[in-house]
PDB file of C-alpha atoms in Angstrom:
ATOM      1  CA  UNK B   4     -65.840 -21.699  34.787  1.00 82.00           C
ATOM      2  CA  UNK B   5     -67.319 -25.181  34.758  1.00 90.00           C
ATOM      3  CA  UNK B   6     -65.927 -28.536  33.780  1.00 90.00           C
ATOM      4  CA  UNK B   7     -68.326 -29.861  31.141  1.00 95.00           C
ATOM      5  CA  UNK B   8     -68.810 -33.602  30.783  1.00 96.00           C
ATOM      6  CA  UNK B   9     -68.034 -34.624  27.216  1.00 98.00           C
ATOM      7  CA  UNK B  10     -68.072 -37.681  24.976  1.00 98.00           C
ATOM      8  CA  UNK B  11     -66.157 -37.491  21.712  1.00 98.00           C
ATOM      9  CA  UNK B  12     -65.552 -39.319  18.450  1.00 98.00           C
ATOM     10  CA  UNK B  13     -62.809 -37.507  16.536  1.00 97.00           C
ATOM     11  CA  UNK B  14     -61.371 -39.343  13.539  1.00 96.00           C
ATOM     12  CA  UNK B  15     -60.909 -36.728  10.798  1.00 96.00           C
ATOM     13  CA  UNK B  16     -58.792 -33.698  11.773  1.00 92.00           C
ATOM     14  CA  UNK B  17     -59.381 -32.167   8.352  1.00 94.00           C
ATOM     15  CA  UNK B  18     -63.160 -32.047   8.836  1.00 96.00           C
ATOM     16  CA  UNK B  19     -65.674 -30.007  10.842  1.00 98.00           C
ATOM     17  CA  UNK B  20     -67.196 -31.141  14.132  1.00 98.00           C
ATOM     18  CA  UNK B  21     -70.836 -31.959  14.834  1.00 99.00           C
ATOM     19  CA  UNK B  22     -71.179 -30.582  18.356  1.00 99.00           C
ATOM     20  CA  UNK B  23     -74.186 -31.510  20.499  1.00 99.00           C
ATOM     21  CA  UNK B  24     -75.364 -29.601  23.576  1.00 99.00           C
ATOM     22  CA  UNK B  25     -77.625 -31.282  26.112  1.00 99.00           C
ATOM     23  CA  UNK B  26     -80.914 -29.969  27.425  1.00 98.00           C
ATOM     24  CA  UNK B  27     -81.590 -28.570  30.889  1.00 98.00           C
ATOM     25  CA  UNK B  28     -81.830 -32.045  32.404  1.00 97.00           C
ATOM     26  CA  UNK B  29     -83.451 -32.542  35.786  1.00 96.00           C
ATOM     27  CA  UNK B  30     -83.362 -28.861  36.707  1.00 93.00           C
ATOM     28  CA  UNK B  31     -86.601 -28.803  38.704  1.00 92.00           C
ATOM     29  CA  UNK B  32     -88.527 -31.332  40.769  1.00 92.00           C
ATOM     30  CA  UNK B  33     -91.609 -29.101  40.649  1.00 90.00           C
ATOM     31  CA  UNK B  34     -92.445 -25.550  39.587  1.00 85.00           C
ATOM     32  CA  UNK B  35     -90.981 -24.254  42.847  1.00 86.00           C
ATOM     33  CA  UNK B  36     -88.457 -26.907  43.911  1.00 93.00           C
ATOM     34  CA  UNK B  37     -85.078 -27.082  42.156  1.00 92.00           C
ATOM     35  CA  UNK B  38     -83.303 -30.392  41.801  1.00 94.00           C
ATOM     36  CA  UNK B  39     -80.158 -31.156  43.754  1.00 93.00           C
ATOM     37  CA  UNK B  40     -78.568 -32.688  40.646  1.00 94.00           C
ATOM     38  CA  UNK B  41     -79.401 -31.615  37.065  1.00 96.00           C
ATOM     39  CA  UNK B  42     -78.127 -34.774  35.355  1.00 97.00           C
ATOM     40  CA  UNK B  43     -80.847 -35.772  32.862  1.00 97.00           C
ATOM     41  CA  UNK B  44     -82.823 -38.962  33.344  1.00 96.00           C
ATOM     42  CA  UNK B  45     -83.037 -39.229  29.548  1.00 97.00           C
ATOM     43  CA  UNK B  46     -80.084 -37.637  27.785  1.00 98.00           C
ATOM     44  CA  UNK B  47     -81.660 -36.891  24.414  1.00 99.00           C
ATOM     45  CA  UNK B  48     -78.714 -34.969  22.967  1.00 99.00           C
ATOM     46  CA  UNK B  49     -76.387 -37.816  23.910  1.00 99.00           C
ATOM     47  CA  UNK B  50     -78.677 -40.265  22.117  1.00 99.00           C
ATOM     48  CA  UNK B  51     -78.646 -38.030  19.041  1.00 99.00           C
ATOM     49  CA  UNK B  52     -74.854 -37.805  19.106  1.00 99.00           C
ATOM     50  CA  UNK B  53     -74.595 -41.585  19.368  1.00 98.00           C
ATOM     51  CA  UNK B  54     -76.714 -41.898  16.216  1.00 98.00           C
ATOM     52  CA  UNK B  55     -74.669 -39.405  14.190  1.00 99.00           C
ATOM     53  CA  UNK B  56     -72.438 -41.177  11.620  1.00 98.00           C
ATOM     54  CA  UNK B  57     -70.227 -38.124  11.023  1.00 98.00           C
ATOM     55  CA  UNK B  58     -66.500 -38.733  11.586  1.00 98.00           C
ATOM     56  CA  UNK B  59     -66.220 -35.952  14.174  1.00 98.00           C
ATOM     57  CA  UNK B  60     -68.899 -35.863  16.870  1.00 99.00           C
ATOM     58  CA  UNK B  61     -68.629 -34.139  20.246  1.00 99.00           C
ATOM     59  CA  UNK B  62     -71.229 -34.125  23.011  1.00 99.00           C
ATOM     60  CA  UNK B  63     -71.187 -31.491  25.745  1.00 99.00           C
ATOM     61  CA  UNK B  64     -73.359 -31.785  28.818  1.00 99.00           C
ATOM     62  CA  UNK B  65     -74.612 -28.777  30.728  1.00 98.00           C
ATOM     63  CA  UNK B  66     -72.861 -27.461  33.837  1.00 96.00           C
ATOM     64  CA  UNK B  67     -73.002 -29.858  36.802  1.00 95.00           C
ATOM     65  CA  UNK B  68     -74.546 -32.721  34.825  1.00 97.00           C
ATOM     66  CA  UNK B  69     -72.625 -35.986  35.354  1.00 96.00           C
ATOM     67  CA  UNK B  70     -70.586 -34.209  38.033  1.00 90.00           C
ATOM     68  CA  UNK B  71     -69.179 -35.597  41.268  1.00 86.00           C
ATOM     69  CA  UNK B  72     -70.557 -33.063  43.722  1.00 82.00           C
ATOM     70  CA  UNK B  73     -68.006 -34.152  46.325  1.00 77.00           C
ATOM     71  CA  UNK B  74     -65.133 -32.776  44.276  1.00 74.00           C
ATOM     72  CA  UNK B  75     -63.827 -29.385  45.439  1.00 71.00           C
ATOM     73  CA  UNK B  76     -64.231 -26.264  43.300  1.00 69.00           C
ATOM     74  CA  UNK B  77     -66.960 -27.723  41.096  1.00 75.00           C
ATOM     75  CA  UNK B  78     -68.930 -24.411  41.194  1.00 84.00           C
ATOM     76  CA  UNK B  79     -72.147 -26.411  41.253  1.00 92.00           C
ATOM     77  CA  UNK B  80     -74.718 -24.134  42.790  1.00 92.00           C
ATOM     78  CA  UNK B  81     -78.338 -24.702  41.818  1.00 94.00           C
ATOM     79  CA  UNK B  82     -78.477 -21.201  40.309  1.00 96.00           C
ATOM     80  CA  UNK B  83     -76.540 -22.572  37.339  1.00 96.00           C
ATOM     81  CA  UNK B  84     -79.231 -25.036  36.362  1.00 96.00           C
ATOM     82  CA  UNK B  85     -82.118 -22.689  37.225  1.00 96.00           C
ATOM     83  CA  UNK B  86     -82.084 -18.896  36.867  1.00 96.00           C
ATOM     84  CA  UNK B  87     -78.488 -18.576  35.654  1.00 97.00           C
ATOM     85  CA  UNK B  88     -78.415 -21.567  33.342  1.00 97.00           C
ATOM     86  CA  UNK B  89     -77.892 -19.333  30.289  1.00 98.00           C
ATOM     87  CA  UNK B  90     -75.648 -16.805  32.033  1.00 98.00           C
ATOM     88  CA  UNK B  91     -72.423 -15.338  30.720  1.00 97.00           C
ATOM     89  CA  UNK B  92     -70.445 -17.495  33.175  1.00 96.00           C
ATOM     90  CA  UNK B  93     -72.017 -20.604  31.657  1.00 97.00           C
ATOM     91  CA  UNK B  94     -71.367 -19.428  28.093  1.00 98.00           C
ATOM     92  CA  UNK B  95     -67.704 -18.844  28.872  1.00 98.00           C
ATOM     93  CA  UNK B  96     -67.264 -22.527  29.696  1.00 97.00           C
ATOM     94  CA  UNK B  97     -68.614 -23.504  26.270  1.00 98.00           C
ATOM     95  CA  UNK B  98     -66.446 -20.960  24.496  1.00 98.00           C
ATOM     96  CA  UNK B  99     -63.453 -22.425  26.315  1.00 98.00           C
ATOM     97  CA  UNK B 100     -64.409 -25.961  25.253  1.00 98.00           C
ATOM     98  CA  UNK B 101     -64.811 -24.952  21.603  1.00 98.00           C
ATOM     99  CA  UNK B 102     -61.567 -23.001  21.655  1.00 98.00           C
ATOM    100  CA  UNK B 103     -59.775 -26.093  22.943  1.00 97.00           C
ATOM    101  CA  UNK B 104     -61.256 -28.282  20.211  1.00 97.00           C
ATOM    102  CA  UNK B 105     -60.419 -25.684  17.583  1.00 95.00           C
ATOM    103  CA  UNK B 106     -56.705 -26.043  18.252  1.00 93.00           C
ATOM    104  CA  UNK B 107     -56.684 -29.389  16.436  1.00 92.00           C
ATOM    105  CA  UNK B 108     -59.901 -29.208  14.400  1.00 93.00           C
ATOM    106  CA  UNK B 109     -59.924 -25.957  12.491  1.00 91.00           C
ATOM    107  CA  UNK B 110     -62.781 -26.499  10.021  1.00 95.00           C
ATOM    108  CA  UNK B 111     -65.554 -25.170  12.229  1.00 97.00           C
ATOM    109  CA  UNK B 112     -68.588 -26.494  14.057  1.00 99.00           C
ATOM    110  CA  UNK B 113     -72.073 -27.633  13.126  1.00 99.00           C
ATOM    111  CA  UNK B 114     -74.019 -27.021  16.334  1.00 99.00           C
ATOM    112  CA  UNK B 115     -76.954 -29.181  17.450  1.00 99.00           C
ATOM    113  CA  UNK B 116     -78.829 -28.086  20.565  1.00 99.00           C
ATOM    114  CA  UNK B 117     -81.593 -29.998  22.297  1.00 99.00           C
ATOM    115  CA  UNK B 118     -84.256 -28.203  24.367  1.00 99.00           C
ATOM    116  CA  UNK B 119     -82.439 -25.612  26.519  1.00 98.00           C
ATOM    117  CA  UNK B 120     -79.201 -26.607  24.828  1.00 99.00           C
ATOM    118  CA  UNK B 121     -80.574 -24.928  21.713  1.00 99.00           C
ATOM    119  CA  UNK B 122     -80.348 -21.573  23.474  1.00 99.00           C
ATOM    120  CA  UNK B 123     -76.721 -22.255  24.405  1.00 99.00           C
ATOM    121  CA  UNK B 124     -75.991 -23.224  20.795  1.00 99.00           C
ATOM    122  CA  UNK B 125     -77.659 -20.102  19.437  1.00 99.00           C
ATOM    123  CA  UNK B 126     -75.776 -17.849  21.826  1.00 99.00           C
ATOM    124  CA  UNK B 127     -72.489 -19.463  20.793  1.00 99.00           C
ATOM    125  CA  UNK B 128     -73.365 -19.017  17.130  1.00 99.00           C
ATOM    126  CA  UNK B 129     -74.164 -15.348  17.677  1.00 98.00           C
ATOM    127  CA  UNK B 130     -70.693 -14.659  19.059  1.00 98.00           C
ATOM    128  CA  UNK B 131     -68.348 -16.912  17.110  1.00 98.00           C
ATOM    129  CA  UNK B 132     -66.960 -16.879  13.573  1.00 97.00           C
ATOM    130  CA  UNK B 133     -66.373 -20.645  13.368  1.00 98.00           C
ATOM    131  CA  UNK B 134     -70.002 -21.819  13.424  1.00 99.00           C
ATOM    132  CA  UNK B 135     -71.061 -23.348  10.097  1.00 99.00           C
ATOM    133  CA  UNK B 136     -74.693 -24.168  10.882  1.00 99.00           C
ATOM    134  CA  UNK B 137     -77.232 -24.556  13.665  1.00 99.00           C
ATOM    135  CA  UNK B 138     -79.761 -27.321  14.223  1.00 99.00           C
ATOM    136  CA  UNK B 139     -82.185 -27.334  17.136  1.00 99.00           C
ATOM    137  CA  UNK B 140     -84.327 -30.200  18.404  1.00 99.00           C
ATOM    138  CA  UNK B 141     -87.400 -29.332  20.481  1.00 99.00           C
ATOM    139  CA  UNK B 142     -85.396 -26.196  21.076  1.00 99.00           C
ATOM    140  CA  UNK B 143     -86.037 -23.362  23.487  1.00 99.00           C
ATOM    141  CA  UNK B 144     -84.987 -20.705  20.987  1.00 99.00           C
ATOM    142  CA  UNK B 145     -86.685 -17.801  22.781  1.00 99.00           C
ATOM    143  CA  UNK B 146     -86.281 -18.131  26.527  1.00 98.00           C
ATOM    144  CA  UNK B 147     -88.146 -14.919  27.339  1.00 98.00           C
ATOM    145  CA  UNK B 148     -91.189 -16.158  25.438  1.00 98.00           C
ATOM    146  CA  UNK B 149     -90.758 -19.586  27.040  1.00 98.00           C
ATOM    147  CA  UNK B 150     -90.886 -18.208  30.593  1.00 96.00           C
ATOM    148  CA  UNK B 151     -93.930 -16.060  29.795  1.00 96.00           C
ATOM    149  CA  UNK B 152     -95.672 -19.002  28.152  1.00 96.00           C
ATOM    150  CA  UNK B 153     -95.218 -21.143  31.256  1.00 95.00           C
ATOM    151  CA  UNK B 154     -95.890 -18.244  33.631  1.00 94.00           C
ATOM    152  CA  UNK B 155     -92.640 -18.801  35.519  1.00 92.00           C
ATOM    153  CA  UNK B 156     -90.127 -16.308  36.850  1.00 88.00           C
ATOM    154  CA  UNK B 157     -88.097 -14.176  34.475  1.00 91.00           C
ATOM    155  CA  UNK B 158     -84.393 -14.999  34.220  1.00 95.00           C
ATOM    156  CA  UNK B 159     -82.601 -11.632  34.348  1.00 95.00           C
ATOM    157  CA  UNK B 160     -79.181 -13.256  34.750  1.00 96.00           C
ATOM    158  CA  UNK B 161     -79.604 -15.419  31.654  1.00 98.00           C
ATOM    159  CA  UNK B 162     -79.046 -14.562  27.995  1.00 98.00           C
ATOM    160  CA  UNK B 163     -81.567 -15.240  25.243  1.00 99.00           C
ATOM    161  CA  UNK B 164     -80.577 -16.249  21.711  1.00 99.00           C
ATOM    162  CA  UNK B 165     -83.727 -14.612  20.354  1.00 99.00           C
ATOM    163  CA  UNK B 166     -82.204 -11.244  21.252  1.00 98.00           C
ATOM    164  CA  UNK B 167     -79.659 -12.026  18.524  1.00 98.00           C
ATOM    165  CA  UNK B 168     -82.180 -13.448  16.059  1.00 98.00           C
ATOM    166  CA  UNK B 169     -81.608 -10.790  13.416  1.00 97.00           C
ATOM    167  CA  UNK B 170     -77.832 -11.251  13.387  1.00 96.00           C
ATOM    168  CA  UNK B 171     -78.276 -15.039  13.380  1.00 98.00           C
ATOM    169  CA  UNK B 172     -80.622 -14.877  10.395  1.00 98.00           C
ATOM    170  CA  UNK B 173     -77.734 -15.229   7.914  1.00 97.00           C
ATOM    171  CA  UNK B 174     -76.564 -18.496   9.498  1.00 98.00           C
ATOM    172  CA  UNK B 175     -77.873 -21.729   7.934  1.00 99.00           C
ATOM    173  CA  UNK B 176     -80.201 -23.301  10.488  1.00 98.00           C
ATOM    174  CA  UNK B 177     -82.810 -26.024  10.711  1.00 99.00           C
ATOM    175  CA  UNK B 178     -85.228 -26.240  13.619  1.00 99.00           C
ATOM    176  CA  UNK B 179     -86.956 -29.547  14.389  1.00 99.00           C
ATOM    177  CA  UNK B 180     -90.181 -29.058  16.344  1.00 99.00           C
ATOM    178  CA  UNK B 181     -91.954 -31.909  18.098  1.00 99.00           C
ATOM    179  CA  UNK B 182     -95.467 -32.739  16.943  1.00 98.00           C
ATOM    180  CA  UNK B 183     -96.687 -33.139  20.530  1.00 98.00           C
ATOM    181  CA  UNK B 184     -94.728 -30.915  22.893  1.00 98.00           C
ATOM    182  CA  UNK B 185     -96.411 -29.069  25.730  1.00 96.00           C
ATOM    183  CA  UNK B 186     -93.029 -28.015  27.138  1.00 97.00           C
ATOM    184  CA  UNK B 187     -91.524 -26.273  24.084  1.00 98.00           C
ATOM    185  CA  UNK B 188     -94.518 -25.847  21.759  1.00 98.00           C
ATOM    186  CA  UNK B 189     -94.337 -24.397  18.222  1.00 98.00           C
ATOM    187  CA  UNK B 190     -95.052 -20.787  19.336  1.00 98.00           C
ATOM    188  CA  UNK B 191     -91.583 -20.680  20.919  1.00 99.00           C
ATOM    189  CA  UNK B 192     -89.997 -21.097  17.490  1.00 99.00           C
ATOM    190  CA  UNK B 193     -92.555 -18.765  15.923  1.00 98.00           C
ATOM    191  CA  UNK B 194     -91.533 -16.032  18.351  1.00 98.00           C
ATOM    192  CA  UNK B 195     -87.874 -16.494  17.436  1.00 99.00           C
ATOM    193  CA  UNK B 196     -88.628 -16.521  13.718  1.00 98.00           C
ATOM    194  CA  UNK B 197     -90.638 -13.328  14.052  1.00 98.00           C
ATOM    195  CA  UNK B 198     -87.682 -11.581  15.646  1.00 98.00           C
ATOM    196  CA  UNK B 199     -85.335 -12.874  12.945  1.00 98.00           C
ATOM    197  CA  UNK B 200     -87.502 -11.482  10.161  1.00 95.00           C
ATOM    198  CA  UNK B 201     -87.576 -12.785   6.618  1.00 93.00           C
ATOM    199  CA  UNK B 202     -84.598 -15.068   6.104  1.00 96.00           C
ATOM    200  CA  UNK B 203     -83.406 -17.420   3.380  1.00 97.00           C
ATOM    201  CA  UNK B 204     -81.430 -19.369   5.965  1.00 98.00           C
ATOM    202  CA  UNK B 205     -83.999 -20.364   8.604  1.00 98.00           C
ATOM    203  CA  UNK B 206     -85.992 -23.532   8.044  1.00 98.00           C
ATOM    204  CA  UNK B 207     -88.249 -25.444  10.409  1.00 98.00           C
ATOM    205  CA  UNK B 208     -90.148 -28.712  10.402  1.00 98.00           C
ATOM    206  CA  UNK B 209     -92.718 -30.267  12.707  1.00 98.00           C
ATOM    207  CA  UNK B 210     -91.612 -33.887  13.016  1.00 99.00           C
ATOM    208  CA  UNK B 211     -94.474 -36.363  13.110  1.00 97.00           C
ATOM    209  CA  UNK B 212     -94.560 -38.893  15.920  1.00 97.00           C
ATOM    210  CA  UNK B 213     -92.318 -36.951  18.287  1.00 98.00           C
ATOM    211  CA  UNK B 214     -92.738 -35.499  21.756  1.00 98.00           C
ATOM    212  CA  UNK B 215     -90.384 -33.292  23.725  1.00 98.00           C
ATOM    213  CA  UNK B 216     -88.274 -36.293  24.763  1.00 98.00           C
ATOM    214  CA  UNK B 217     -89.630 -39.232  22.791  1.00 98.00           C
ATOM    215  CA  UNK B 218     -89.153 -40.216  19.165  1.00 98.00           C
ATOM    216  CA  UNK B 219     -85.977 -38.376  18.203  1.00 99.00           C
ATOM    217  CA  UNK B 220     -83.178 -40.939  18.402  1.00 98.00           C
ATOM    218  CA  UNK B 221     -84.728 -43.436  15.980  1.00 97.00           C
ATOM    219  CA  UNK B 222     -85.374 -40.707  13.398  1.00 98.00           C
ATOM    220  CA  UNK B 223     -82.162 -38.802  13.804  1.00 99.00           C
ATOM    221  CA  UNK B 224     -80.103 -40.297  10.967  1.00 98.00           C
ATOM    222  CA  UNK B 225     -82.872 -39.422   8.531  1.00 98.00           C
ATOM    223  CA  UNK B 226     -83.370 -35.958  10.019  1.00 99.00           C
ATOM    224  CA  UNK B 227     -79.653 -35.242   9.661  1.00 98.00           C
ATOM    225  CA  UNK B 228     -80.170 -35.426   5.896  1.00 98.00           C
ATOM    226  CA  UNK B 229     -82.044 -32.110   6.153  1.00 97.00           C
ATOM    227  CA  UNK B 230     -78.967 -29.995   5.671  1.00 96.00           C
ATOM    228  CA  UNK B 231     -79.156 -26.400   6.894  1.00 98.00           C
ATOM    229  CA  UNK B 232     -78.649 -24.092   3.932  1.00 97.00           C
ATOM    230  CA  UNK B 233     -79.527 -20.617   2.763  1.00 97.00           C
ATOM    231  CA  UNK B 234     -82.009 -20.895  -0.090  1.00 90.00           C
ATOM    232  CA  UNK B 235     -81.099 -18.861  -3.193  1.00 84.00           C
ATOM    233  CA  UNK B 236     -83.503 -16.204  -4.351  1.00 63.00           C
ATOM    234  CA  UNK B 237     -85.355 -15.884  -1.043  1.00 59.00           C
ATOM    235  CA  UNK B 238     -85.199 -12.727   1.035  1.00 53.00           C
TER     236      UNK B 238
END
């Protein structure tokens, strides 16, 4: 289990929580050299959370981000921000965090995942009954396709939300795709959508003027108005 860095604004116990999950951060220095510390240089999900006017907003970093590596028992091995970053051990830490929040806030979660955090969010949604909706931002929603696209090593110890695409297809979700993104390009979402099949609940939008990292925070309040919903009369 990992201690996850978190920032929270919780003012309405009777309401649901907007829960943000950070991207992979500084996982690699090059294609073959992992970072010694995965804390992001630009924390996009944190910026999005800071621009969310909802009364209940929680931000969760990824394992070992914003961590004091000198502390004992931090479990921070580089595997957990490289090949095992979507592993069952990692997911268990997020389930534990949500279970703790759920003790006082029982109206469910609207999940928002940025980049690799989208995969974490999707995996949580596939296994929990308290997820109300899913939004992804420049999201890696099919990690197997992503690794093939970039011609990098497979991740056999990591889980892939796209493997649960069909069961997720009944969950309201909105996927925001960057207009100019060489890291998570539109075909990543297209692969996920193909596995989900025809769904009234999956919507996507290419957001003009955005890149993988740039352009999201200033647009986020407007983008939040795109509410995930299942459209009536569509199969």
